[in-house]
Amino acid sequence: MSHLRRPAPKELQPTSFAFTPENQEKAKKIIAKYPEGRQQSAVMPLLDLAQRQTEGNWVPTVAMDYIADMLEMPAIRVYEVATFYTMYNLAPVGKNFIQVCTTTPCWLRGSADVVDTCKKELGIGVGETTEDGQFTMIEVECLGACVNAPMMQINDDYYEDLTPETTKAILDALKKGEKPKAGPQSGRKGCEPIDGPKVLKAFCGCGAASQDADASEGDA
Amino acid sequence: MPKLTVDGIEVEVEAGATVLQACEEAGKEIPRFCYHERLSIAGNCRMCLVEMERAPKPVASCAMPAADGMVIKTDSDLVKKARNGVMEFLLINHPLDCPICDQGGECDLQDQAMAYGFDSSRYAEKKRAVKDKELGPIVKTIMTRCIHCTRCVRFSEEVAGVGTMGAVYRGEDTEVGPYIEASINSELSGNLVDLCPVGALTSKPYAFTARPWELKKTDSVDVMDAVGSNIRIDARTGEVMRVLPRTNEDINEEWISDKTRYAIDGLKRQRLDRPYVRKDGKLQPASWDEAFAAIKAKVSGLDGKKIAALAGDTVDCESMTALKDLMGKLGSPNLDCRQDGSKIGGPRASYIFNSTIAGIDEADACLIVGANVRAEAPIINSRLRKRWRTTAGDFKVGIIGEKWDPTYKNDYLGAGPETLQEILDGKHEFAKVLKASEKPMIIVGMGALNREDGDAVLAATRAIAEKYGMVSGEWNGFNVLHTAASRVGGLDLGFVPGEGGLATNDILDGAAKGDIEVVYLLGADEVDMSKLEKAFVIYQGAMGDAGAQAADVILPGAAYTEKNGTYVNTEGRAQQGWRAIFPVGDAREDWAIVRALSGALDLTLPYNNIDAVRSRMVELSPTFASLNVPTKAEWTDFGVSGDMKSDGFVSPVRNFYMTDPISRASVTMAKCTEAFVKDAAAEKVA
């Protein structure tokens, strides 16, 4: 089990946490979405907000306590949520948090090569962080993008249809501080068949027929 | 009321009942781990699977509501196979350490594996291991044994009201316990040990001491507080090994407090096991005859008015009866069972918990005056919490007195009599709450009544009860919460000053002045012993505490585990406990000591066995004629209206874990004090 799924050691845990005024506003809006008496449901978006605010992209224990206080619930109920969902990091990660999918469909399509490329390019093993704190790489289970396998998630973006070359290119760009284009790296627009769309060609901007024609076809 | 068929037996159950309850109604035993009547339904162990007609697969009976026309099978091949499968999965990660597990012999998993387990495992992979959690001085953990039933999580959240336990991480990594190391700071934590169906949570003080089949089980009644929790004392070879709760829906349901459960190790230390007589300023071991002779030499010819008796907090009614009669024969009116000098003892309705503990389940508002219920009676506090939970927060609680954390939502109204007066005058916000409720109740603690103005406070609380309709028809919401197990019994028996007699504080002052020459302390340790220096003190009791140190003659008595005794709880419910083991050394049952002493003084009391004493008790009070049922008390006038002082009410219980000689001598209670009582660490330094 990854160390990100265990609370960070005491030395790393900050001693206090509070939302920035800006995030406090956001939190208020989030809480307002839930009906009276169901405010505790806001725990997940608030944990996410806390993670985004924290340097190192993680949720320190004090932040969980802070949210528990905010939502008037026992701290342990927040811990339960934070430790259950893998989207919450319980220990600090690098600036670019790389999650390579290695579940069967991605693996069949060459995710092992993607992992190897990351290892070689970054000089780190699975679950490790580079010395400069720029990259953390972990293996994850299915992220639900099997059609574009193999894929990896870097922070909020999916990078799909990867090969060792495109993986390297993405990492190189990130190293330079650039933000590579998210999505399929193969020239595909979305998850259409690799040799071009077969249906609804009008909608993906690569077919001959216009939208109107398509619509009238549908009527007939 | 749905009607359903279980194994061909038609049963009708209440609406809202589960299939599991319906099966039990039909007399079918359903195996279970996570399901517990008093906790919310989790449905995660899957052991209670049954076959339901027209359902595609077996259903978890604990989480399936019973519906009309259901046809359930609990003994089909499918059910057997399904449960076998569940059991096999449960055993995959469960260690095979039953021979060294304290749960062995009373383990649900062990028992049910006999019915549904395989003789060998098909699991060849590595078993998982989980780090043990440190939960404090009471609960010992071996978390690898945990089967994730989450009973402990639900108990601590729902009943105890402390959110310490949780199920953290997920999947195979799931661990039950606190996320960050934390002890379970609850007075009810010992119940986790009972709830755990496996050996994951076991009792730390009891670890590796006995097997359940070696124990002799005796039904008894707890004396650590005035709740009168029903307990079972497990003893082996003349030694009390542990105390467990007995189910009594009207009192403790099936919980007991940690003091009830774990103070018993105090009974192995500082015991008085033989009579002592003070000679040349030092207590010297003596025989019973010598001790009686010393008393006779002092008492003979002495004016009865110069003799006084005080009864302690944990004594049984039999011995108080005997001592009361002896004092009568000695011609002394000076006797009191209220060591704290509280101003109670008028009409019966003025000193009992009139609504009864079960009555809390009907109340819709509660005013707590001068009582830290959590420390004084944790079981009653959990009942209040239960009421608050089942009403989804509609049960309004107002607290006057010290600030304390009741574990449920409350309004803190103020510190003392001023707030009480405001409520009485209808000026306070909370007065509206009381006015609006149909069955309001008031709980008056000893902290409000053990003051000089106790009579006036009592009158004010009575006036509040009258004004806000707390007493109407069948409902009587005027409740006094006692802290001493013997108090209501003593008051019922009339162990109070006779005509012209002195009460506790006057007895002490009289002794200090020299007016009172002989003071008989029946297990009384909580009074100011420095005032008794001049007097000739007879101490009768089990523990070598303050009273024994001040004594001139010590008569060794039996502890509550060592005698048959009757106790009346705060509701006015008389209950009998049975002897689990024999008293240590030369110690004897207390009523018999008083009877023997009466013989030595040539004032022989007219009873030769405990039945005769009990007949005498029935003569003294009808309470003892009907055991186990609280008798309703007539609502009459009591209290003396007057000015109340402005000081805030202070609960007499400063440290829940140490309130009497037994718990003060207990090692476990000392550890709990250190771990949980905030000021304890500071006190230690000072």
Tab-separated table of C-alpha atoms in Angstrom, chain B residues 236-574:
chain	number	residue	atom	x	y	z
B	236	ARG	CA	-13.226	-18.419	40.558
B	237	THR	CA	-11.800	-20.082	43.656
B	238	GLY	CA	-12.921	-17.391	46.022
B	239	GLU	CA	-11.765	-14.507	43.877
B	240	VAL	CA	-13.911	-12.104	41.880
B	241	MET	CA	-12.533	-12.188	38.336
B	242	ARG	CA	-14.850	-9.829	36.541
B	243	VAL	CA	-18.185	-8.080	36.519
B	244	LEU	CA	-20.522	-8.190	33.533
B	245	PRO	CA	-23.851	-6.494	32.925
B	246	ARG	CA	-27.156	-8.307	33.211
B	247	THR	CA	-29.885	-7.115	30.915
B	248	ASN	CA	-32.542	-5.055	32.651
B	249	GLU	CA	-34.523	-2.926	30.230
B	250	ASP	CA	-35.769	-0.664	32.992
B	251	ILE	CA	-32.401	0.242	34.406
B	252	ASN	CA	-29.155	-0.366	32.596
B	253	GLU	CA	-30.414	-2.059	29.414
B	254	GLU	CA	-27.294	-4.086	28.821
B	255	TRP	CA	-24.589	-1.572	29.581
B	256	ILE	CA	-22.639	-0.874	32.741
B	257	SER	CA	-20.172	1.847	33.531
B	258	ASP	CA	-16.440	1.275	33.700
B	259	LYS	CA	-16.417	1.838	37.442
B	260	THR	CA	-19.054	-0.837	37.919
B	261	ARG	CA	-17.055	-3.206	35.783
B	262	TYR	CA	-13.501	-2.548	36.817
B	263	ALA	CA	-13.396	-1.142	40.367
B	264	ILE	CA	-13.526	-4.720	41.687
B	265	ASP	CA	-9.753	-5.037	41.743
B	266	GLY	CA	-9.947	-2.557	44.618
B	267	LEU	CA	-11.526	-5.365	46.650
B	268	LYS	CA	-8.210	-7.199	46.666
B	269	ARG	CA	-6.323	-4.367	48.312
B	270	GLN	CA	-6.578	-2.535	51.601
B	271	ARG	CA	-9.094	-4.995	52.979
B	272	LEU	CA	-10.044	-5.246	56.609
B	273	ASP	CA	-9.738	-8.958	57.229
B	274	ARG	CA	-9.784	-9.088	61.046
B	275	PRO	CA	-10.986	-6.990	63.963
B	276	TYR	CA	-8.672	-4.337	65.368
B	277	VAL	CA	-8.705	-2.475	68.664
B	278	ARG	CA	-6.729	0.693	69.334
B	279	LYS	CA	-4.332	0.129	72.241
B	280	ASP	CA	-1.736	2.690	73.283
B	281	GLY	CA	-2.677	4.827	70.317
B	282	LYS	CA	-2.107	2.055	67.797
B	283	LEU	CA	-4.540	-0.261	66.083
B	284	GLN	CA	-3.712	-3.812	67.183
B	285	PRO	CA	-5.159	-7.011	65.725
B	286	ALA	CA	-7.774	-8.474	68.013
B	287	SER	CA	-10.390	-11.190	68.177
B	288	TRP	CA	-14.090	-10.543	67.701
B	289	ASP	CA	-14.638	-11.006	71.439
B	290	GLU	CA	-11.958	-8.462	72.285
B	291	ALA	CA	-13.403	-5.973	69.826
B	292	PHE	CA	-16.929	-6.394	71.214
B	293	ALA	CA	-15.581	-6.159	74.769
B	294	ALA	CA	-13.857	-2.881	73.945
B	295	ILE	CA	-17.095	-1.488	72.577
B	296	LYS	CA	-19.065	-2.755	75.557
B	297	ALA	CA	-16.627	-1.135	77.970
B	298	LYS	CA	-17.145	2.202	76.251
B	299	VAL	CA	-20.857	2.049	75.561
B	300	SER	CA	-22.205	0.492	78.785
B	301	GLY	CA	-23.961	3.012	80.883
B	302	LEU	CA	-23.419	5.771	78.356
B	303	ASP	CA	-26.350	8.070	77.647
B	304	GLY	CA	-27.831	7.193	74.279
B	305	LYS	CA	-27.705	10.831	73.237
B	306	LYS	CA	-23.922	10.658	73.321
B	307	ILE	CA	-23.873	7.875	70.747
B	308	ALA	CA	-24.247	8.449	67.007
B	309	ALA	CA	-24.205	6.348	63.851
B	310	LEU	CA	-23.453	7.195	60.234
B	311	ALA	CA	-24.118	4.870	57.305
B	312	GLY	CA	-21.850	4.965	54.264
B	313	ASP	CA	-22.604	5.092	50.577
B	314	THR	CA	-22.306	1.443	49.638
B	315	VAL	CA	-23.875	-0.358	52.584
B	316	ASP	CA	-26.780	-2.746	52.202
B	317	CYS	CA	-30.221	-2.195	53.689
B	318	GLU	CA	-29.978	-5.247	55.954
B	319	SER	CA	-27.082	-3.826	57.919
B	320	MET	CA	-28.672	-0.385	58.127
B	321	THR	CA	-31.812	-2.017	59.516
B	322	ALA	CA	-29.822	-3.872	62.136
B	323	LEU	CA	-27.850	-0.775	63.111
B	324	LYS	CA	-30.964	1.367	63.265
B	325	ASP	CA	-32.566	-1.122	65.629
B	326	LEU	CA	-29.412	-1.330	67.726
B	327	MET	CA	-29.288	2.440	68.010
B	328	GLY	CA	-32.908	2.330	69.093
B	329	LYS	CA	-32.009	-0.133	71.823
B	330	LEU	CA	-29.097	2.043	72.888
B	331	GLY	CA	-31.508	4.940	73.137
B	332	SER	CA	-29.759	7.050	70.514
B	333	PRO	CA	-31.695	9.237	68.073
B	334	ASN	CA	-28.484	10.352	66.348
B	335	LEU	CA	-28.256	8.426	63.120
B	336	ASP	CA	-27.903	9.523	59.530
B	337	CYS	CA	-27.354	7.903	56.168
B	338	ARG	CA	-26.554	11.203	54.402
B	339	GLN	CA	-22.817	11.521	54.770
B	340	ASP	CA	-22.781	14.570	52.538
B	341	GLY	CA	-25.304	16.382	54.711
B	342	SER	CA	-27.746	16.773	51.846
B	343	LYS	CA	-31.167	18.144	52.668
B	344	ILE	CA	-33.299	15.245	51.615
B	345	GLY	CA	-35.467	12.842	53.485
B	346	GLY	CA	-38.942	14.340	53.489
B	347	PRO	CA	-41.831	12.636	51.721
B	348	ARG	CA	-40.731	9.813	49.452
B	349	ALA	CA	-41.515	11.685	46.248
B	350	SER	CA	-38.983	14.320	47.261
B	351	TYR	CA	-35.993	12.025	47.169
B	352	ILE	CA	-36.517	9.478	44.402
B	353	PHE	CA	-36.247	9.484	40.622
B	354	ASN	CA	-40.015	9.548	40.211
B	355	SER	CA	-40.220	9.224	36.435
B	356	THR	CA	-38.046	6.089	36.644
B	357	ILE	CA	-35.074	5.635	34.354
B	358	ALA	CA	-37.200	4.038	31.659
B	359	GLY	CA	-39.476	7.072	31.949
B	360	ILE	CA	-36.763	9.131	30.265
B	361	ASP	CA	-37.838	7.421	27.046
B	362	GLU	CA	-41.124	9.329	27.248
B	363	ALA	CA	-39.884	12.735	28.327
B	364	ASP	CA	-39.616	15.576	25.846
B	365	ALA	CA	-37.637	18.139	27.843
B	366	CYS	CA	-35.251	17.871	30.727
B	367	LEU	CA	-33.846	20.389	33.158
B	368	ILE	CA	-30.727	19.195	34.968
B	369	VAL	CA	-29.986	21.039	38.181
B	370	GLY	CA	-26.666	20.639	39.956
B	371	ALA	CA	-25.858	17.215	38.594
B	372	ASN	CA	-23.042	16.091	36.367
B	373	VAL	CA	-25.067	13.132	35.186
B	374	ARG	CA	-22.251	11.799	33.048
B	375	ALA	CA	-19.986	11.426	36.078
B	376	GLU	CA	-22.629	10.660	38.681
B	377	ALA	CA	-24.641	8.100	36.718
B	378	PRO	CA	-23.251	7.350	33.238
B	379	ILE	CA	-26.018	4.837	32.577
B	380	ILE	CA	-28.701	7.474	33.089
B	381	ASN	CA	-26.716	9.859	30.931
B	382	SER	CA	-26.655	7.300	28.126
B	383	ARG	CA	-30.417	6.973	28.501
B	384	LEU	CA	-30.780	10.732	28.109
B	385	ARG	CA	-28.544	10.543	25.072
B	386	LYS	CA	-30.645	7.725	23.655
B	387	ARG	CA	-33.748	9.847	24.108
B	388	TRP	CA	-32.036	12.750	22.355
B	389	ARG	CA	-31.048	10.480	19.468
B	390	THR	CA	-34.383	8.748	19.036
B	391	THR	CA	-36.203	12.079	18.950
B	392	ALA	CA	-33.758	13.380	16.349
B	393	GLY	CA	-32.745	16.240	18.622
B	394	ASP	CA	-36.236	17.250	19.739
B	395	PHE	CA	-35.430	16.279	23.306
B	396	LYS	CA	-34.343	19.595	24.805
B	397	VAL	CA	-31.934	19.517	27.715
B	398	GLY	CA	-31.071	22.485	29.877
B	399	ILE	CA	-28.249	22.386	32.391
B	400	ILE	CA	-27.867	24.484	35.511
B	401	GLY	CA	-24.686	24.011	37.495
B	402	GLU	CA	-21.168	23.311	36.384
B	403	LYS	CA	-20.354	23.052	32.711
B	404	TRP	CA	-19.899	19.469	31.607
B	405	ASP	CA	-20.085	17.600	28.334
B	406	PRO	CA	-23.169	15.405	28.293
B	407	THR	CA	-22.404	14.005	24.780
B	408	TYR	CA	-25.703	15.320	23.448
B	409	LYS	CA	-26.971	18.738	22.523
B	410	ASN	CA	-27.882	20.899	25.486
B	411	ASP	CA	-28.457	24.455	26.547
B	412	TYR	CA	-26.211	25.632	29.309
B	413	LEU	CA	-28.428	27.923	31.322
B	414	GLY	CA	-26.369	29.113	34.245
B	415	ALA	CA	-24.349	28.183	37.284
B	416	GLY	CA	-26.673	28.354	40.227
B	417	PRO	CA	-29.829	29.359	42.069
B	418	GLU	CA	-30.223	32.660	40.212
B	419	THR	CA	-30.899	30.830	36.973
B	420	LEU	CA	-33.188	28.456	38.822
B	421	GLN	CA	-35.158	31.437	40.106
B	422	GLU	CA	-35.333	32.943	36.612
B	423	ILE	CA	-36.838	29.728	35.283
B	424	LEU	CA	-39.268	29.621	38.180
B	425	ASP	CA	-40.294	33.187	37.423
B	426	GLY	CA	-40.680	32.330	33.757
B	427	LYS	CA	-38.111	34.933	32.724
B	428	HIS	CA	-35.658	32.513	31.203
B	429	GLU	CA	-35.719	31.351	27.576
B	430	PHE	CA	-35.730	27.726	28.660
B	431	ALA	CA	-38.973	28.300	30.559
B	432	LYS	CA	-40.710	28.453	27.177
B	433	VAL	CA	-39.295	25.061	26.252
B	434	LEU	CA	-40.587	23.578	29.496
B	435	LYS	CA	-43.951	25.211	29.029
B	436	ALA	CA	-44.315	23.896	25.509
B	437	SER	CA	-43.445	20.301	26.339
B	438	GLU	CA	-45.936	17.658	27.313
B	439	LYS	CA	-43.797	15.522	29.567
B	440	PRO	CA	-41.014	17.674	30.973
B	441	MET	CA	-38.726	16.378	33.665
B	442	ILE	CA	-36.266	17.823	36.126
B	443	ILE	CA	-33.198	16.043	37.470
B	444	VAL	CA	-31.949	17.459	40.737
B	445	GLY	CA	-28.494	16.341	41.763
B	446	MET	CA	-26.788	16.171	45.099
B	447	GLY	CA	-24.754	19.198	44.076
B	448	ALA	CA	-27.924	21.249	44.471
B	449	LEU	CA	-29.131	19.632	47.688
B	450	ASN	CA	-26.030	19.078	49.785
B	451	ARG	CA	-25.718	22.796	50.538
B	452	GLU	CA	-26.920	24.730	53.518
B	453	ASP	CA	-29.733	26.140	51.425
B	454	GLY	CA	-30.616	22.664	50.127
B	455	ASP	CA	-34.141	22.921	51.532
B	456	ALA	CA	-34.780	26.140	49.653
B	457	VAL	CA	-33.355	24.695	46.423
B	458	LEU	CA	-35.570	21.648	46.862
B	459	ALA	CA	-38.581	23.895	47.326
B	460	ALA	CA	-37.653	25.885	44.227
B	461	THR	CA	-37.267	22.763	42.098
B	462	ARG	CA	-40.583	21.494	43.408
B	463	ALA	CA	-42.186	24.794	42.469
B	464	ILE	CA	-40.719	24.484	38.959
B	465	ALA	CA	-42.106	20.965	38.686
B	466	GLU	CA	-45.520	22.247	39.718
B	467	LYS	CA	-45.458	25.295	37.514
B	468	TYR	CA	-44.448	23.547	34.299
B	469	GLY	CA	-46.726	20.563	34.654
B	470	MET	CA	-44.017	18.061	35.398
B	471	VAL	CA	-46.418	16.240	37.659
B	472	SER	CA	-49.703	15.435	36.002
B	473	GLY	CA	-51.735	12.296	36.026
B	474	GLU	CA	-49.508	9.264	35.713
B	475	TRP	CA	-46.460	11.305	34.814
B	476	ASN	CA	-44.154	12.502	37.547
B	477	GLY	CA	-41.085	14.181	36.147
B	478	PHE	CA	-39.587	15.288	39.445
B	479	ASN	CA	-36.360	13.363	39.770
B	480	VAL	CA	-33.636	13.335	42.356
B	481	LEU	CA	-30.397	11.791	41.218
B	482	HIS	CA	-28.446	10.194	44.022
B	483	THR	CA	-24.783	9.369	44.022
B	484	ALA	CA	-24.813	6.747	46.778
B	485	ALA	CA	-26.181	3.229	46.369
B	486	SER	CA	-27.379	3.090	49.945
B	487	ARG	CA	-29.033	6.490	50.165
B	488	VAL	CA	-32.610	5.810	49.092
B	489	GLY	CA	-32.624	2.570	51.048
B	490	GLY	CA	-31.439	4.397	54.138
B	491	LEU	CA	-34.092	7.071	53.764
B	492	ASP	CA	-36.796	4.469	53.178
B	493	LEU	CA	-35.719	2.616	56.311
B	494	GLY	CA	-35.674	5.839	58.269
B	495	PHE	CA	-31.959	5.820	58.918
B	496	VAL	CA	-32.269	9.504	59.724
B	497	PRO	CA	-32.206	11.449	62.990
B	498	GLY	CA	-34.998	10.428	65.355
B	499	GLU	CA	-36.754	12.848	67.601
B	500	GLY	CA	-34.265	15.367	68.923
B	501	GLY	CA	-31.556	13.529	67.011
B	502	LEU	CA	-28.635	15.079	65.221
B	503	ALA	CA	-27.911	14.961	61.497
B	504	THR	CA	-24.486	14.326	59.961
B	505	ASN	CA	-22.965	17.766	60.334
B	506	ASP	CA	-24.292	18.190	63.877
B	507	ILE	CA	-22.991	14.764	64.816
B	508	LEU	CA	-19.547	15.738	63.547
B	509	ASP	CA	-19.622	19.082	65.333
B	510	GLY	CA	-20.906	17.386	68.482
B	511	ALA	CA	-18.076	14.877	68.306
B	512	ALA	CA	-15.545	17.662	67.884
B	513	LYS	CA	-16.962	19.430	70.926
B	514	GLY	CA	-17.090	16.241	72.961
B	515	ASP	CA	-20.885	16.056	73.241
B	516	ILE	CA	-20.934	12.893	71.155
B	517	GLU	CA	-18.651	10.299	72.671
B	518	VAL	CA	-19.202	7.270	70.482
B	519	VAL	CA	-19.552	7.352	66.691
B	520	TYR	CA	-20.465	4.188	64.832
B	521	LEU	CA	-19.353	4.417	61.204
B	522	LEU	CA	-21.057	1.784	59.081
B	523	GLY	CA	-18.878	1.918	55.979
B	524	ALA	CA	-18.825	5.694	56.209
B	525	ASP	CA	-15.583	7.139	54.866
B	526	GLU	CA	-16.572	10.417	53.277
B	527	VAL	CA	-16.932	12.563	56.404
B	528	ASP	CA	-14.346	14.877	57.942
B	529	MET	CA	-12.484	12.450	60.197
B	530	SER	CA	-10.534	15.221	61.935
B	531	LYS	CA	-13.713	16.099	63.817
B	532	LEU	CA	-13.873	12.594	65.239
B	533	GLU	CA	-10.510	12.698	66.998
B	534	LYS	CA	-12.013	13.072	70.473
B	535	ALA	CA	-14.746	10.517	69.988
B	536	PHE	CA	-14.568	6.748	70.334
B	537	VAL	CA	-14.986	5.609	66.727
B	538	ILE	CA	-16.280	2.193	65.758
B	539	TYR	CA	-15.697	1.485	62.088
B	540	GLN	CA	-17.477	-1.376	60.429
B	541	GLY	CA	-16.706	-2.007	56.795
B	542	ALA	CA	-14.668	-3.836	54.232
B	543	MET	CA	-12.058	-1.309	53.168
B	544	GLY	CA	-9.193	0.239	55.089
B	545	ASP	CA	-9.951	3.797	54.061
B	546	ALA	CA	-10.359	7.049	55.994
B	547	GLY	CA	-12.884	5.628	58.458
B	548	ALA	CA	-10.687	2.727	59.485
B	549	GLN	CA	-7.755	5.047	60.099
B	550	ALA	CA	-9.784	7.140	62.481
B	551	ALA	CA	-11.260	4.118	64.254
B	552	ASP	CA	-10.751	2.882	67.781
B	553	VAL	CA	-12.382	-0.434	66.999
B	554	ILE	CA	-12.558	-1.964	63.550
B	555	LEU	CA	-15.170	-4.580	62.768
B	556	PRO	CA	-14.336	-6.190	59.418
B	557	GLY	CA	-17.404	-6.415	57.190
B	558	ALA	CA	-18.114	-8.012	53.840
B	559	ALA	CA	-17.886	-6.197	50.522
B	560	TYR	CA	-20.939	-6.097	48.260
B	561	THR	CA	-19.678	-9.105	46.338
B	562	GLU	CA	-19.458	-11.130	49.520
B	563	LYS	CA	-22.919	-10.845	50.976
B	564	ASN	CA	-26.565	-11.182	50.181
B	565	GLY	CA	-27.895	-7.682	50.269
B	566	THR	CA	-30.777	-5.451	49.332
B	567	TYR	CA	-30.174	-2.086	47.715
B	568	VAL	CA	-32.630	0.583	46.685
B	569	ASN	CA	-31.611	2.573	43.655
B	570	THR	CA	-32.299	6.197	42.907
B	571	GLU	CA	-35.702	5.277	41.431
B	572	GLY	CA	-36.736	3.712	44.727
B	573	ARG	CA	-36.458	0.219	43.278
B	574	ALA	CA	-35.416	-2.425	45.800
